[in-house]
């Protein structure tokens, strides 16, 4: 039995927050677990902040709106500020440190700083910082098997963008090794 | 058995409607249900169906009336302010004894309100959708899978009883993704519609679909006939899920999104030694009177949890009828109550017993 | 004995409830004759409005639907989309079509729905007892314009054929009257063409019938026709406003 994942991903609209959440949700689907994926919606999607809640569990999910995450991926400062204190003690916070220079002051959580946007940019993977961060989360929490996350990427990348598959795989790998 | 797939609630319900044989969708854009229309716009032309973006919600519901009169399965979807506009058409559909599926992905009101999830249209859906003596079937799913299953039931029962059915959701259920298995439509009964206005072909007297009866005696007779049908539905179609009610001292009554929060709170209360349980109405009309009623004697208190200022609580009180205290907790305006807030209510009731 | 004149098959035996001298009966007959002549009764579905012709469903032998006030074009749209091979017509008055239902009217027209609209313009709300209509003339006295329609406060009448003929979706728009044998014959040809267009899949056709309301105008039927000729026809000239259909029938 795997541990429950109650994840919040947050950042600017356009950073692929919802897509990254979808990849993780598919990991739950592939492993036949209970799961939910809930985006924020409305005007904030159109240029402002975007966030999304993902739950993976072995029992039916109660509220799909994650208010007390045990994992947070933050891709901009307003998102980190908004959610940092909602993370449960012992939880995991992954910060894109090429965008956010601020450090997490809490000592009761495990924080990882990954310069995901720079890593993506340097490796010709512009726009895939989100998947670099998913890679890091996977490495730290192991919320599914390696085969599963690869299969999830295959599921999430539309057929019309098949060349994106290997780029996503590379981003994931870079995150795992960061 | 179909494959387990991941779908957004709004899209899953749209696909379910197509699986259930609906080929006529008439809608108008409004947040947070627009994905239903967008999905239909993409799918319908490929399967020989109709997607029509109407000039208004009023036009859309009347197009549904027209298509339903022809004997086909037709639907529309909207969110709270749009349902108010459709209320005229829904009254005509009910008065004309026509089936139709109406989806309400609720948002906060009154007026333009907000766009975040809400359950503040309960009174409108169950008691006063439009003018006149009538009801519609109201289904309140709490998961994406249940949304899909209830789309089939809404079409089938709407056809069976010749009445409109509403799938009653909120922005949270519409927007979220969950795993879902689409049911196999072939196991469903085909319901004949000899009353349809689809051209008599010289083989029968002309069919008239109308809600006008200028003779009061005649109008009363049609309404009484319809209410006999309603009585039958009340006796046979009530649905609710019971969760840990057997030994519960406190029973929460909650539907849709708030039932999920309530379930989390019940679990936490149980872990603290408080005997909490949940009744989750699946049909809001007919209201699951019998299931609540049979729990009254064995429990000590009821708590209605809603995303409104307290609407369903009226119906809970009518059933409990003073035999047990019934309290209410809710958040409104687009705010989803938290499991912790609900737990506090449970603890307060438990402390007071 | 040879029968030289009979009721069209597409009309039922139900006696009309219309007032003496009301032209609804003439127009009903012209529609029914058309349905008979085209042999389409078995696949025709009519949509009745709210107004004096609300009970048209009892008079036509084809299948009928009674719509909410103003919503007939939307109901007809849903019906026609579900039954593209059937013939769908609406029969609407001026309040129904040009006031409460103007949105549905314009949009069904601009979509080019393949339906036939029969529009009775008598410049007054008949069923509710003679109130100002969207087509009531400037200065016209009605129950709700007791000092005459004042265009400064009540605005101007709407010329429906002119308005709809600006829309690309409209195939055929003609304004007719039924006040003389000659005009009845013209109206019959127009109505038949409007139905034929639909049979041939040519799109949206509307026939506006400039009509009278002797009861609410407070006139005899003949006086009413004369008033119509003197006052309405100058404002609502008869004629073809749009014809995209090819060839005549």
XYZ file of C-alpha atoms in Angstrom:
780
model
C 0.000 0.000 0.000
C 1.442 3.322 -1.092
C 1.325 6.466 0.948
C -1.368 8.990 0.082
C -0.203 11.901 -2.013
C -2.033 15.179 -1.467
C -0.301 17.548 -3.820
C -0.701 21.186 -4.707
C 1.020 22.494 -7.820
C 0.996 26.254 -8.233
C 2.505 28.887 -10.488
C 1.701 31.255 -13.339
C -0.805 30.361 -16.032
C 1.206 28.974 -18.950
C 3.854 27.169 -16.894
C 2.164 23.827 -17.433
C 0.865 23.480 -13.888
C -2.292 21.636 -14.940
C -0.357 19.392 -17.333
C 2.149 18.415 -14.640
C -0.760 17.593 -12.329
C -2.325 15.507 -15.063
C 0.854 13.429 -15.489
C 0.770 12.598 -11.767
C -2.977 11.860 -11.895
C -2.365 9.399 -14.739
C 0.234 7.644 -12.574
C -2.612 6.890 -10.180
C -4.880 5.742 -13.002
C -2.258 3.411 -14.435
C -1.611 1.850 -11.029
C -5.361 1.448 -10.535
C -5.458 3.704 -7.491
C -8.070 6.216 -6.360
C -7.239 9.699 -7.573
C -8.553 13.168 -8.218
C -7.302 16.200 -10.136
C -8.889 19.559 -9.510
C -7.782 22.778 -11.235
C -8.422 26.312 -10.145
C -10.635 27.942 -12.725
C -11.887 31.342 -13.729
C -10.188 34.621 -14.605
C -7.051 33.625 -12.680
C -6.407 31.005 -15.357
C -6.146 33.789 -17.882
C -2.760 35.226 -17.005
C -2.701 35.172 -13.229
C -1.835 32.311 -10.924
C -2.919 28.776 -11.675
C -2.992 25.919 -9.255
C -4.162 22.393 -9.143
C -4.819 19.752 -6.487
C -3.912 16.115 -7.092
C -4.729 13.257 -4.705
C -3.496 9.682 -5.021
C -4.767 7.160 -2.489
C -5.832 3.578 -1.944
C -9.171 4.616 -0.445
C -11.852 6.819 -2.057
C -10.866 10.484 -2.116
C -12.884 12.795 0.124
C -12.469 16.404 -0.818
C -10.499 16.749 -4.069
C -9.616 20.287 -2.977
C -6.301 19.885 -1.159
C -6.163 22.326 1.734
C -3.392 20.611 3.715
C -0.992 19.181 1.147
C 1.796 16.772 2.014
C 3.571 17.953 -1.117
C 3.824 21.331 -2.842
C 5.416 22.274 -6.145
C 5.807 26.055 -6.332
C 6.717 27.718 -9.615
C 6.429 31.364 -8.600
C 6.754 33.481 -5.480
C 3.059 34.352 -4.995
C 2.266 30.630 -5.080
C 4.959 29.758 -2.573
C 3.770 32.542 -0.272
C 0.156 31.410 -0.621
C 0.682 27.727 0.075
C 3.885 27.395 2.147
C 2.087 27.389 5.477
C -0.618 24.960 4.350
C 1.870 22.093 3.946
C 1.568 19.549 6.765
C 4.604 19.072 9.041
C 6.916 16.522 7.489
C 5.650 17.434 4.043
C 7.714 18.108 0.947
C 8.135 21.430 -0.830
C 9.803 21.669 -4.227
C 10.703 25.166 -5.359
C 11.749 26.339 -8.809
C 14.740 28.282 -7.514
C 15.506 29.879 -10.863
C 12.254 31.845 -10.466
C 11.939 32.041 -6.676
C 14.996 33.356 -4.808
C 13.257 33.325 -1.413
C 14.019 30.457 0.989
C 11.418 28.522 2.949
C 11.783 29.469 6.618
C 9.908 26.457 7.982
C 12.130 23.732 9.409
C 9.398 21.105 9.851
C 9.138 20.411 6.113
C 11.577 18.991 3.561
C 12.359 21.676 1.026
C 14.191 21.092 -2.239
C 15.415 23.915 -4.451
C 15.622 22.970 -8.103
C 16.547 25.609 -10.715
C 14.078 23.881 -13.008
C 13.512 26.725 -15.476
C 17.280 27.182 -15.975
C 17.811 23.431 -16.285
C 15.083 23.216 -18.900
C 16.361 26.241 -20.792
C 19.989 25.006 -20.846
C 18.916 21.630 -22.182
C 16.708 22.932 -24.942
C 13.570 22.024 -23.041
C 11.960 25.447 -22.819
C 8.562 25.196 -21.143
C 9.309 21.859 -19.474
C 10.423 23.140 -16.062
C 7.128 21.684 -14.816
C 8.226 18.153 -15.744
C 11.707 18.705 -14.289
C 9.929 19.434 -10.980
C 7.693 16.384 -11.351
C 10.905 14.371 -11.788
C 12.246 15.757 -8.531
C 8.983 14.986 -6.710
C 9.066 11.460 -8.096
C 12.621 10.986 -6.887
C 11.866 12.276 -3.379
C 8.465 10.656 -2.823
C 8.411 7.716 -5.225
C 4.638 8.012 -5.583
C 4.645 5.376 -8.347
C 6.979 3.096 -10.305
C 9.381 4.349 -12.976
C 7.483 2.425 -15.681
C 4.265 4.068 -14.558
C 5.491 7.626 -14.812
C 6.881 6.944 -18.275
C 3.547 5.491 -19.324
C 1.805 8.543 -17.839
C 3.870 10.841 -20.035
C 2.926 8.775 -23.072
C -0.742 9.145 -22.074
C -0.568 12.895 -21.519
C 1.362 14.036 -24.573
C -1.133 14.291 -27.429
C -0.444 12.168 -30.504
C -0.122 15.317 -32.595
C 2.909 16.341 -30.524
C 4.705 12.987 -30.520
C 8.109 14.647 -30.720
C 7.391 16.090 -27.265
C 7.496 12.628 -25.716
C 11.262 12.347 -25.658
C 11.650 15.945 -24.528
C 9.338 15.232 -21.588
C 11.286 12.071 -20.792
C 14.522 14.049 -20.827
C 13.019 16.733 -18.540
C 11.850 14.043 -16.137
C 15.301 12.491 -16.101
C 16.951 15.845 -15.427
C 14.596 16.378 -12.500
C 15.323 12.946 -11.067
C 19.049 13.647 -11.237
C 18.861 17.196 -9.925
C -16.354 -3.875 -19.676
C -15.020 -0.572 -20.893
C -11.598 0.743 -19.907
C -11.014 2.900 -16.833
C -10.122 6.346 -18.152
C -9.362 9.726 -16.634
C -11.883 12.409 -17.534
C -12.945 15.837 -16.426
C -16.444 15.771 -14.908
C -17.990 18.055 -17.502
C -16.489 16.070 -20.371
C -17.363 12.719 -18.843
C -20.999 13.685 -18.524
C -21.030 14.896 -22.117
C -19.552 11.612 -23.347
C -21.998 9.695 -21.164
C -24.888 11.566 -22.766
C -23.610 10.577 -26.195
C -23.272 6.955 -25.032
C -26.847 7.155 -23.762
C -27.997 8.023 -27.275
C -28.291 11.781 -27.027
C -27.517 13.369 -30.390
C -29.001 16.815 -29.800
C -27.300 19.355 -27.582
C -28.340 22.987 -27.361
C -26.342 25.296 -25.130
C -24.932 28.682 -24.354
C -21.488 29.421 -22.869
C -21.287 30.002 -19.128
C -18.582 29.245 -16.552
C -18.121 26.670 -15.028
C -19.925 24.333 -17.470
C -18.478 25.465 -20.789
C -16.473 22.241 -21.226
C -19.756 20.376 -21.731
C -20.607 22.577 -24.718
C -17.048 22.531 -26.051
C -16.951 18.742 -25.862
C -20.285 18.439 -27.643
C -19.192 20.915 -30.310
C -16.222 18.681 -31.032
C -17.995 15.312 -30.912
C -21.487 15.846 -32.302
C -20.540 16.719 -35.899
C -18.453 13.532 -36.076
C -21.316 11.258 -35.068
C -24.079 12.894 -37.077
C -25.475 14.735 -34.082
C -26.483 18.326 -33.481
C -24.470 20.794 -31.480
C -26.105 24.165 -31.639
C -24.937 27.238 -29.798
C -28.189 29.003 -29.143
C -28.695 32.750 -28.988
C -29.698 32.503 -25.339
C -30.432 30.046 -22.565
C -34.092 30.671 -23.269
C -33.712 29.646 -26.884
C -31.567 26.641 -25.926
C -34.171 25.131 -23.604
C -36.906 25.692 -26.184
C -34.782 23.965 -28.821
C -34.563 21.076 -26.370
C -38.355 21.183 -26.106
C -38.646 21.046 -29.885
C -36.184 18.175 -30.295
C -37.714 16.248 -27.406
C -41.154 16.716 -28.982
C -39.747 14.990 -32.044
C -39.018 11.973 -29.837
C -35.233 12.168 -29.624
C -33.023 12.451 -26.554
C -32.080 16.092 -26.129
C -30.185 18.056 -23.530
C -28.835 21.406 -22.479
C -26.366 22.410 -19.826
C -25.762 25.605 -17.957
C -24.842 27.118 -14.641
C -27.047 28.849 -12.085
C -27.870 32.195 -13.789
C -28.521 30.326 -17.016
C -30.862 27.892 -15.291
C -32.953 30.833 -14.098
C -33.364 31.787 -17.754
C -34.285 28.226 -18.664
C -36.908 27.998 -15.953
C -39.700 29.091 -18.280
C -38.833 26.377 -20.764
C -38.515 23.742 -18.041
C -42.021 24.556 -16.852
C -43.318 24.124 -20.421
C -41.419 20.846 -20.791
C -42.973 19.560 -17.565
C -46.414 20.833 -18.577
C -46.075 19.147 -21.968
C -44.996 15.817 -20.389
C -41.705 15.821 -22.261
C -38.436 14.240 -21.170
C -35.269 16.351 -21.296
C -31.916 16.433 -19.576
C -30.871 19.714 -18.005
C -27.437 19.973 -16.416
C -26.804 22.605 -13.754
C -23.139 23.028 -12.856
C -23.908 25.351 -9.986
C -22.004 28.504 -9.125
C -22.557 31.091 -6.419
C -25.580 33.411 -6.629
C -27.823 35.398 -6.437
C -27.543 37.523 -9.551
C -24.278 37.187 -11.378
C -22.873 35.950 -8.067
C -19.531 34.279 -8.673
C -18.111 31.381 -10.612
C -16.879 29.149 -7.797
C -18.710 25.976 -6.708
C -22.017 26.312 -4.900
C -25.146 24.395 -3.958
C -27.406 27.379 -3.559
C -29.876 26.351 -6.275
C -31.358 23.490 -4.229
C -34.667 25.251 -3.662
C -34.847 26.188 -7.340
C -34.148 22.641 -8.518
C -36.384 20.770 -6.097
C -39.236 23.152 -5.428
C -39.597 26.035 -7.842
C -37.756 25.655 -11.117
C -40.531 27.454 -12.922
C -44.159 28.451 -12.520
C -46.880 25.937 -11.852
C -47.451 22.661 -10.041
C -44.668 20.367 -11.238
C -41.494 18.542 -10.344
C -38.483 17.294 -12.180
C -36.152 14.459 -11.305
C -33.031 15.861 -9.649
C -29.874 13.762 -9.454
C -26.902 14.819 -7.329
C -23.746 12.840 -8.143
C -20.680 13.119 -5.947
C -18.043 11.563 -8.201
C -17.265 11.710 -11.886
C -18.226 8.035 -12.201
C -21.580 8.751 -10.613
C -22.093 11.705 -12.957
C -21.718 9.305 -15.864
C -24.031 6.674 -14.378
C -26.690 9.209 -13.478
C -26.710 10.701 -16.981
C -28.001 7.321 -18.162
C -30.559 7.130 -15.360
C -31.698 10.686 -15.976
C -32.375 9.937 -19.644
C -34.002 6.576 -18.925
C -36.242 7.763 -16.105
C -37.054 10.996 -17.922
C -38.262 8.931 -20.885
C -40.082 6.461 -18.649
C -41.971 9.083 -16.677
C -42.127 11.694 -19.462
C -40.644 14.449 -17.372
C -37.550 16.660 -17.276
C -34.549 15.495 -15.290
C -31.770 17.622 -13.889
C -28.201 16.564 -13.273
C -27.334 18.773 -10.335
C -23.625 19.438 -9.885
C -21.333 22.192 -8.849
C -18.205 23.735 -10.307
C -15.952 21.398 -8.344
C -17.421 18.195 -9.776
C -17.591 19.709 -13.233
C -13.966 20.763 -13.263
C -12.298 17.824 -11.536
C -10.826 14.727 -13.169
C -11.351 11.248 -11.774
C -11.163 7.749 -13.176
C -14.337 6.663 -14.896
C -15.682 3.645 -16.743
C -18.264 4.468 -19.382
C -21.240 2.088 -19.157
C -22.428 -0.084 -21.990
C -25.603 1.454 -23.438
C -26.836 -1.750 -25.053
C -28.096 -3.123 -21.739
C -30.628 -0.311 -21.447
C -34.288 -0.698 -22.380
C -35.523 1.173 -25.441
C -38.506 3.332 -24.555
C -41.108 3.859 -27.274
C -42.477 7.370 -27.767
C -45.820 7.062 -29.547
C -46.694 10.577 -28.405
C -43.924 12.245 -30.454
C -44.781 14.994 -32.936
C -42.718 13.553 -35.760
C -45.272 13.491 -38.562
C -48.311 11.180 -38.515
C -47.547 9.781 -42.019
C -51.277 9.304 -42.434
C -51.168 6.391 -40.006
C -52.525 7.878 -36.798
C -54.450 10.946 -35.590
C -52.314 14.037 -35.206
C -50.246 14.283 -32.014
C -50.431 17.555 -30.137
C -47.764 18.538 -27.645
C -48.956 21.366 -25.453
C -49.254 22.636 -21.921
C -52.361 24.760 -22.502
C -55.695 23.666 -20.997
C -58.136 26.538 -20.885
C -60.786 24.506 -19.049
C -59.817 24.485 -15.355
C -61.311 21.012 -14.882
C -59.195 19.676 -17.708
C -56.043 21.374 -16.440
C -56.663 20.077 -12.941
C -57.186 16.579 -14.320
C -53.859 16.610 -16.181
C -52.037 17.914 -13.117
C -53.626 15.308 -10.840
C -52.643 12.606 -13.333
C -49.065 13.963 -13.298
C -48.991 14.026 -9.501
C -50.059 10.384 -9.407
C -46.946 9.712 -11.444
C -44.971 11.819 -8.969
C -46.358 9.746 -6.095
C -45.234 6.577 -7.841
C -41.777 8.084 -8.342
C -41.586 9.132 -4.687
C -42.449 5.579 -3.696
C -40.002 3.841 -6.032
C -37.139 6.099 -7.094
C -35.694 7.581 -3.883
C -31.968 7.032 -3.676
C -29.340 7.764 -1.070
C -26.092 6.257 0.120
C -25.655 5.453 3.799
C -22.157 5.565 5.266
C -21.550 4.336 8.816
C -25.127 5.134 9.844
C -25.811 1.819 11.653
C -24.508 2.916 15.026
C -24.212 6.655 14.386
C -25.098 9.142 17.107
C -24.754 12.024 14.679
C -25.816 11.719 11.054
C -24.682 14.264 8.521
C -26.905 14.740 5.502
C -24.942 16.092 2.559
C -24.990 15.661 -1.225
C -22.604 16.248 -4.101
C -19.320 18.000 -3.377
C -20.177 18.728 0.257
C -20.836 15.028 0.882
C -17.208 14.337 0.037
C -16.050 16.853 2.617
C -18.559 15.429 5.097
C -17.250 11.907 4.519
C -13.704 13.024 5.346
C -15.018 14.686 8.525
C -16.957 11.538 9.474
C -13.797 9.445 9.090
C -11.814 11.797 11.304
C -14.618 11.906 13.892
C -14.692 8.098 13.969
C -10.915 8.025 14.522
C -11.537 10.255 17.543
C -14.211 7.927 18.877
C -17.223 10.012 17.839
C -19.921 7.893 16.209
C -20.650 9.979 13.145
C -22.321 8.788 9.946
C -23.446 10.163 6.607
C -26.583 9.987 4.518
C -25.829 11.164 1.002
C -28.956 11.894 -1.039
C -28.451 10.858 -4.666
C -31.937 11.906 -5.728
C -32.859 15.323 -4.368
C -36.281 15.007 -5.972
C -37.629 12.593 -4.980
C -35.980 13.408 -1.654
C -34.802 10.211 0.105
C -37.373 10.526 2.869
C -37.516 6.812 3.615
C -33.792 6.378 4.170
C -33.586 9.363 6.499
C -36.778 8.310 8.245
C -35.556 4.831 9.096
C -32.475 6.317 10.800
C -34.310 8.808 12.999
C -35.039 6.469 15.911
C -31.501 5.094 16.125
C -29.567 8.327 16.068
C -29.362 11.351 18.295
C -28.919 14.312 15.976
C -28.767 15.364 12.347
C -26.508 17.907 10.692
C -27.143 19.161 7.169
C -23.946 20.290 5.439
C -24.374 22.335 2.283
C -22.652 24.907 0.118
C -25.487 27.371 0.738
C -27.089 29.241 3.615
C -29.225 26.177 4.362
C -31.748 24.921 1.834
C -31.859 21.113 1.944
C -31.975 21.372 5.732
C -35.665 22.296 5.321
C -36.360 18.895 3.797
C -34.322 17.102 6.458
C -36.378 18.872 9.140
C -39.616 17.906 7.411
C -38.625 14.253 7.583
C -37.250 14.365 11.126
C -40.331 16.351 12.128
C -39.078 17.445 15.521
C -38.110 13.970 16.719
C -34.401 14.833 16.801
C -32.478 18.101 16.659
C -31.453 19.087 13.116
C -28.691 21.624 12.750
C -27.080 23.181 9.744
C -23.587 24.073 8.673
C -22.632 25.578 5.354
C -20.402 27.944 3.493
C -21.705 29.880 0.553
C -20.727 32.286 -2.206
C -18.372 29.777 -3.814
C -16.567 28.608 -0.679
C -16.233 24.879 -0.108
C -16.490 23.969 3.580
C -13.403 22.244 4.949
C -13.440 18.849 6.637
C -12.042 20.579 9.767
C -14.959 23.006 9.884
C -17.425 20.145 9.597
C -15.525 18.193 12.252
C -15.854 21.175 14.626
C -19.629 21.040 14.141
C -19.670 17.320 14.840
C -17.616 17.833 17.990
C -19.883 20.640 19.144
C -23.000 18.508 18.654
C -21.308 15.556 20.325
C -20.314 17.738 23.288
C -23.863 18.981 23.652
C -25.414 15.506 23.790
C -73.252 15.862 -57.593
C -69.730 17.140 -58.120
C -67.933 18.657 -55.153
C -66.500 21.968 -56.283
C -65.287 23.318 -52.967
C -64.323 21.581 -49.760
C -62.327 21.996 -46.611
C -58.643 21.165 -47.070
C -57.636 17.816 -45.567
C -54.943 19.551 -43.558
C -57.636 21.359 -41.550
C -59.524 19.429 -38.881
C -63.303 19.584 -38.420
C -62.914 21.735 -35.306
C -64.734 25.064 -35.787
C -62.432 28.104 -35.535
C -62.790 30.200 -32.388
C -61.735 33.346 -34.253
C -63.910 36.482 -34.228
C -66.175 37.179 -37.202
C -64.192 38.831 -39.981
C -60.811 37.780 -38.611
C -58.370 36.921 -41.414
C -56.765 34.083 -39.410
C -59.294 31.708 -41.004
C -58.220 32.717 -44.507
C -54.524 32.284 -43.721
C -55.106 28.937 -41.987
C -56.875 27.773 -45.099
C -54.074 28.946 -47.393
C -51.528 27.067 -45.268
C -53.700 23.943 -45.249
C -54.297 24.078 -49.017
C -50.547 24.331 -49.499
C -49.925 21.316 -47.263
C -52.534 19.367 -49.247
C -51.165 20.403 -52.625
C -47.602 19.497 -51.686
C -48.773 16.208 -50.169
C -46.776 16.797 -46.989
C -49.354 16.558 -44.199
C -47.972 13.248 -42.930
C -44.521 14.690 -42.398
C -45.409 18.217 -41.364
C -45.174 19.486 -37.801
C -46.537 22.944 -37.015
C -45.622 25.166 -34.097
C -48.380 27.350 -32.685
C -47.574 30.588 -30.818
C -49.085 32.380 -27.874
C -51.628 34.830 -29.159
C -54.998 34.503 -30.896
C -53.723 31.516 -32.881
C -52.572 29.718 -29.734
C -55.084 26.960 -30.470
C -53.979 26.492 -34.068
C -52.908 23.035 -32.897
C -56.572 22.045 -32.889
C -57.160 23.263 -36.440
C -54.308 21.749 -38.434
C -54.452 17.985 -39.052
C -50.678 17.567 -39.003
C -48.747 17.021 -35.763
C -48.587 20.211 -33.725
C -46.641 21.716 -30.840
C -47.754 24.649 -28.733
C -44.722 26.813 -27.900
C -44.137 29.377 -25.153
C -44.687 33.015 -26.081
C -42.106 34.028 -28.675
C -40.214 30.748 -28.605
C -41.705 29.101 -31.687
C -38.560 29.658 -33.812
C -36.406 27.956 -31.147
C -38.864 25.077 -30.802
C -38.977 24.771 -34.597
C -35.173 24.778 -34.701
C -34.920 21.900 -32.233
C -37.644 20.024 -34.072
C -36.133 20.524 -37.509
C -32.635 19.563 -36.326
C -34.078 16.350 -34.917
C -36.260 15.694 -37.979
C -34.460 17.191 -40.980
C -36.721 15.364 -43.430
C -39.933 16.659 -41.912
C -41.570 19.961 -42.783
C -41.702 22.432 -39.927
C -43.622 25.678 -39.860
C -44.377 28.286 -37.237
C -47.479 30.448 -37.216
C -46.946 33.602 -35.168
C -48.468 36.994 -34.459
C -46.724 40.316 -34.135
C -46.303 40.354 -30.356
C -45.022 36.792 -30.392
C -42.654 37.163 -33.329
C -41.498 40.765 -33.150
C -41.573 41.607 -29.416
C -41.003 38.805 -26.929
C -39.641 36.434 -29.583
C -37.548 38.853 -31.659
C -34.277 37.313 -30.472
C -35.383 33.806 -31.457
C -36.808 35.160 -34.744
C -33.625 36.904 -35.826
C -31.349 34.043 -34.845
C -33.418 31.312 -36.491
C -33.405 33.516 -39.598
C -29.690 34.252 -39.544
C -28.904 30.559 -39.059
C -30.946 29.947 -42.175
C -33.008 27.270 -40.462
C -34.826 25.338 -43.161
C -38.272 26.240 -41.812
C -41.303 28.239 -42.911
C -42.586 31.137 -40.822
C -46.097 32.501 -41.239
C -46.276 35.899 -39.572
C -49.592 37.660 -38.965
C -49.121 41.406 -38.514
C -52.297 43.136 -37.391
C -50.632 45.889 -35.382
C -52.204 44.882 -32.092
C -52.233 42.246 -29.341
C -55.508 40.511 -30.066
C -55.804 37.773 -27.489
C -55.140 39.974 -24.481
C -57.668 42.509 -25.707
C -56.015 45.149 -27.846
C -52.721 46.408 -26.476
C -49.964 48.150 -28.390
C -47.875 45.800 -30.518
C -44.317 46.262 -31.832
C -45.979 46.864 -35.194
C -48.672 49.322 -34.000
C -48.494 52.450 -36.138
C -47.363 55.868 -34.911
C -50.384 57.546 -33.399
C -52.391 54.310 -33.263
C -54.759 54.216 -30.308
C -54.731 50.957 -28.333
C -55.534 49.993 -24.768
C -51.917 50.674 -23.752
C -51.394 53.645 -26.057
C -54.657 55.429 -25.219
C -53.385 58.769 -26.536
C -51.977 57.195 -29.664
C -48.565 55.546 -30.039
C -46.111 58.308 -29.192
C -42.885 57.476 -30.973
C -40.942 59.670 -28.555
C -41.701 57.294 -25.695
C -42.865 54.062 -27.352
C -40.535 54.100 -30.341
C -41.310 53.165 -33.895
C -42.984 50.115 -35.382
C -40.733 47.333 -36.621
C -40.794 46.383 -40.298
C -40.025 42.699 -40.013
C -39.559 41.773 -43.687
C -37.226 44.712 -44.262
C -35.236 43.865 -41.150
C -34.907 40.145 -41.829
C -34.071 40.668 -45.494
C -30.736 42.182 -44.407
C -29.683 38.785 -43.008
C -27.665 36.483 -45.239
C -29.410 33.456 -43.724
C -32.828 34.401 -45.097
C -33.851 32.759 -48.354
C -37.256 34.249 -48.951
C -39.214 37.098 -47.382
C -42.473 38.408 -48.780
C -45.186 40.639 -47.367
C -48.735 39.923 -48.496
C -52.335 40.786 -47.552
C -55.605 38.866 -47.735
C -58.050 41.749 -48.231
C -59.042 40.964 -51.824
C -59.293 37.998 -54.157
C -56.207 39.223 -55.963
C -54.223 39.582 -52.768
C -55.414 36.223 -51.437
C -54.128 34.611 -54.613
C -50.780 36.359 -54.246
C -50.638 35.288 -50.592
C -51.383 31.697 -51.544
C -48.556 31.656 -54.077
C -46.188 33.174 -51.522
C -47.092 30.652 -48.812
C -46.762 27.785 -51.246
C -43.369 29.053 -52.307
C -42.286 29.360 -48.667
C -43.189 25.717 -48.058
C -41.732 24.566 -51.364
C -38.439 26.219 -50.489
C -38.312 24.089 -47.359
C -39.241 20.906 -49.219
C -36.375 21.656 -51.583
C -33.980 22.388 -48.717
C -33.542 26.033 -49.652
C -33.681 27.471 -46.145
C -35.547 30.054 -44.137
C -38.685 31.592 -45.612
C -41.012 34.084 -43.971
C -44.384 35.301 -45.184
C -45.673 38.386 -43.416
C -49.420 38.786 -43.755
C -50.583 42.337 -43.105
C -53.852 41.654 -41.385
C -56.646 43.184 -39.370
C -58.308 42.885 -35.995
C -61.874 44.144 -36.408
C -62.735 43.367 -32.787
C -59.903 45.225 -31.118
C -59.739 47.939 -33.739
C -63.461 48.527 -33.084
C -64.437 48.304 -36.751
C -66.517 46.157 -39.067
C -64.461 43.673 -41.107
C -64.775 45.800 -44.231
C -63.886 49.015 -42.368
C -60.905 47.209 -40.912
C -59.618 46.196 -44.338
C -60.059 49.767 -45.525
C -58.166 51.077 -42.480
C -55.449 48.558 -43.176
C -55.165 49.705 -46.802
C -55.163 53.371 -45.830
C -52.818 53.182 -42.856
C -50.849 49.947 -42.701
C -49.928 49.333 -46.310
C -48.160 52.709 -46.690
C -46.019 51.780 -43.675
C -45.754 48.095 -44.580
C -45.615 47.960 -48.392
C -46.517 44.607 -49.937
C -43.975 42.791 -52.043
C -41.004 40.459 -52.165
C -38.205 41.693 -49.887
C -35.776 38.907 -50.493
C -35.665 35.903 -52.778
C -32.569 33.742 -52.946
C -34.493 30.704 -54.154
C -34.001 29.867 -57.827
C -37.002 29.598 -60.110
C -40.697 29.743 -59.331
C -43.010 26.882 -58.557
